[in-house]
Amino acid sequence: MAVELKETIDKRREEIMDACEKLYETKGFHSITIKDISTETSFSRPSIYNYFQTKEEIFLGILTREYSKWNEALRKIIDGGKKLDADNLAKAIAKTMEDRKTLLKISAMNLYEIEDNSRLELLAEFKSAFKESVDIFEECLAKNLEGIDKKKCEQIRYAFFPYMYGIYPYVYPTDKQMEAMDQVKLSYAKTTIYNMSYDFLKLIFE
């Protein structure tokens, strides 16, 4: 590959990730191929491999980008100036989750496989964005919740971050899952990403 400016490389990686994310809205992870992604972009399949070695690396790039966007939203809570009580902090963090459907979907459905099939340097880049989310989340708690200490912040984080991985499957069950629940008469309440985030945060903030 000819020497390229970082700005050009980043722009091309973004185009590839955008195409993959668009496909992910209507197709399952395992159904998407590099050929499909190529069709959605201006790149041939061999060209895509200049920027990502595997399909999983493209998804990891999307997830890294998603966490970076979430970090920006969380940072706005901290920079807002006004101190929030537990209820309003739960609402504010839940609001940041509303636009993170892709983050929640990838994390719930395909994270282990994506991490396992990506280069270490890209995985480290993702973990850096993830760590920033952890740090900013705890900073939000420390700034707003009266009398909270570092240990309590960590306990809340350890409860919420694993919980996040269950939000997408619960909010967006498949038709087959719904049919199975109906057959066994398992009650199911329709909900939203915001409501699941808010209800849980409100509970653990008390």
XYZ file of C-alpha atoms in Angstrom:
206
model
C 0.000 0.000 0.000
C 1.330 3.413 -0.914
C 2.203 5.774 1.905
C -0.973 7.607 2.963
C -1.620 10.504 5.276
C -3.227 9.506 8.590
C -6.175 11.769 7.777
C -6.787 9.848 4.540
C -6.462 6.488 6.263
C -8.888 7.526 9.007
C -11.395 8.792 6.435
C -11.288 5.516 4.508
C -11.597 3.451 7.672
C -14.639 5.534 8.627
C -16.272 4.865 5.243
C -15.735 1.128 5.668
C -17.108 1.183 9.220
C -20.115 3.265 8.149
C -20.948 0.711 5.449
C -20.610 -2.188 7.892
C -22.761 -0.465 10.493
C -25.456 0.192 7.880
C -25.491 -3.502 6.934
C -25.671 -4.462 10.626
C -29.020 -2.683 10.886
C -30.665 -5.321 8.677
C -28.286 -8.306 8.647
C -26.803 -10.498 11.345
C -23.117 -10.403 12.203
C -22.388 -13.786 10.638
C -24.303 -12.934 7.455
C -22.201 -9.864 6.677
C -19.179 -10.481 4.453
C -16.280 -8.353 3.288
C -17.850 -8.584 -0.175
C -21.082 -7.072 1.187
C -19.124 -4.248 2.785
C -17.187 -3.686 -0.436
C -20.452 -3.325 -2.352
C -21.554 -0.574 0.048
C -18.292 1.378 -0.346
C -15.940 2.624 -3.048
C -13.399 -0.071 -2.102
C -12.673 -3.468 -3.585
C -12.346 -6.418 -1.224
C -8.523 -6.413 -1.470
C -8.505 -2.678 -0.719
C -10.524 -3.166 2.466
C -7.848 -5.553 3.744
C -5.388 -2.660 3.594
C -7.308 -1.090 6.476
C -8.785 -4.066 8.361
C -7.465 -7.617 8.347
C -10.768 -9.215 9.371
C -14.466 -8.419 9.479
C -14.176 -8.544 13.268
C -11.673 -5.680 13.183
C -14.214 -3.537 11.346
C -16.769 -4.241 14.061
C -14.186 -3.537 16.741
C -13.541 -0.183 15.072
C -17.258 0.563 15.154
C -17.415 -0.363 18.831
C -14.381 1.799 19.650
C -16.069 4.698 17.886
C -19.298 4.054 19.789
C -17.539 4.171 23.148
C -15.780 7.400 22.146
C -19.161 8.967 21.353
C -20.559 7.745 24.675
C -17.553 9.235 26.442
C -18.335 12.617 24.907
C -21.928 12.394 26.126
C -20.878 11.384 29.645
C -18.314 14.174 29.743
C -21.085 16.707 29.049
C -22.815 15.599 32.255
C -19.650 16.373 34.210
C -19.034 19.655 32.411
C -22.631 20.793 32.829
C -21.734 22.568 36.039
C -24.973 21.800 37.865
C -24.811 19.074 40.507
C -27.469 16.408 39.985
C -29.345 14.390 42.573
C -29.570 10.591 42.216
C -32.774 10.661 40.176
C -31.605 13.297 37.706
C -28.192 11.665 37.366
C -29.892 8.362 36.534
C -31.978 10.185 33.921
C -28.929 11.935 32.455
C -26.889 8.739 32.103
C -29.919 6.856 30.743
C -30.292 9.609 28.140
C -26.716 9.006 26.956
C -27.589 5.340 26.444
C -30.499 6.068 24.088
C -28.212 6.740 21.126
C -25.916 3.793 21.834
C -28.053 1.057 20.257
C -25.147 -0.153 18.109
C -22.806 -0.282 21.111
C -25.316 -2.327 23.079
C -26.088 -4.653 20.172
C -22.460 -5.493 19.372
C -21.599 -5.893 23.049
C -24.507 -8.259 23.650
C -24.288 -10.331 20.493
C -20.730 -10.566 19.194
C -18.144 -8.976 21.507
C -16.201 -12.111 22.484
C -15.738 -13.273 18.895
C -14.828 -9.780 17.687
C -12.152 -9.335 20.339
C -10.739 -12.811 19.733
C -10.320 -12.201 15.997
C -8.750 -8.743 16.093
C -5.127 -7.674 16.287
C -3.792 -6.824 19.727
C -3.047 -3.196 18.846
C -6.659 -2.620 17.763
C -7.979 -4.434 20.815
C -5.806 -2.228 23.016
C -7.224 0.845 21.246
C -10.738 -0.359 22.030
C -9.865 -1.146 25.644
C -8.479 2.378 25.980
C -11.836 3.854 24.894
C -13.617 1.421 27.227
C -11.371 2.386 30.149
C -12.146 6.034 29.486
C -15.853 5.189 29.742
C -15.232 3.508 33.096
C -13.272 6.504 34.384
C -15.788 9.098 33.196
C -18.733 7.068 34.522
C -17.155 6.920 37.977
C -16.295 10.625 37.763
C -19.990 11.346 37.073
C -20.938 9.470 40.213
C -18.260 11.071 42.380
C -19.236 14.579 41.286
C -22.975 14.227 41.728
C -23.835 11.638 44.381
C -23.572 13.046 47.877
C -21.062 11.328 50.159
C -20.136 8.562 47.724
C -16.638 7.092 48.021
C -14.388 5.394 45.453
C -15.337 1.879 46.578
C -19.047 2.592 46.140
C -18.384 4.110 42.687
C -16.600 0.916 41.677
C -19.418 -1.270 43.029
C -21.997 0.642 40.999
C -19.827 0.462 37.887
C -19.304 -3.293 38.318
C -23.087 -3.671 38.519
C -24.023 -1.402 35.612
C -21.462 -2.283 32.938
C -22.291 -6.034 32.844
C -25.987 -5.097 33.021
C -25.546 -3.015 29.858
C -24.824 -6.181 27.869
C -28.311 -7.479 28.591
C -30.217 -4.364 27.546
C -30.300 -4.888 23.779
C -31.624 -8.501 23.781
C -34.359 -7.539 26.227
C -35.470 -4.407 24.356
C -35.245 -6.048 20.918
C -36.287 -9.721 21.208
C -36.626 -11.639 17.944
C -39.968 -12.832 16.607
C -38.965 -16.413 17.398
C -38.120 -15.474 20.985
C -41.459 -13.714 21.356
C -43.306 -16.727 19.953
C -41.503 -19.071 22.366
C -42.382 -16.840 25.325
C -46.007 -16.768 24.213
C -46.083 -20.570 23.984
C -44.895 -21.007 27.570
C -46.944 -18.012 28.782
C -43.871 -16.109 29.956
C -44.879 -12.529 30.638
C -42.896 -9.846 28.847
C -43.049 -6.092 29.275
C -42.103 -3.914 26.322
C -39.526 -1.357 27.309
C -36.835 0.962 25.927
C -33.093 1.421 26.285
C -33.756 4.589 28.274
C -36.209 2.943 30.681
C -34.020 -0.098 31.313
C -31.015 2.135 31.976
C -32.905 4.597 34.166
C -34.738 2.004 36.254
C -31.547 0.113 37.038
C -29.452 3.198 37.787
C -32.168 4.662 40.014
C -32.252 1.382 41.935
C -28.504 1.116 42.506
C -28.093 4.817 43.302
C -30.422 4.517 46.302
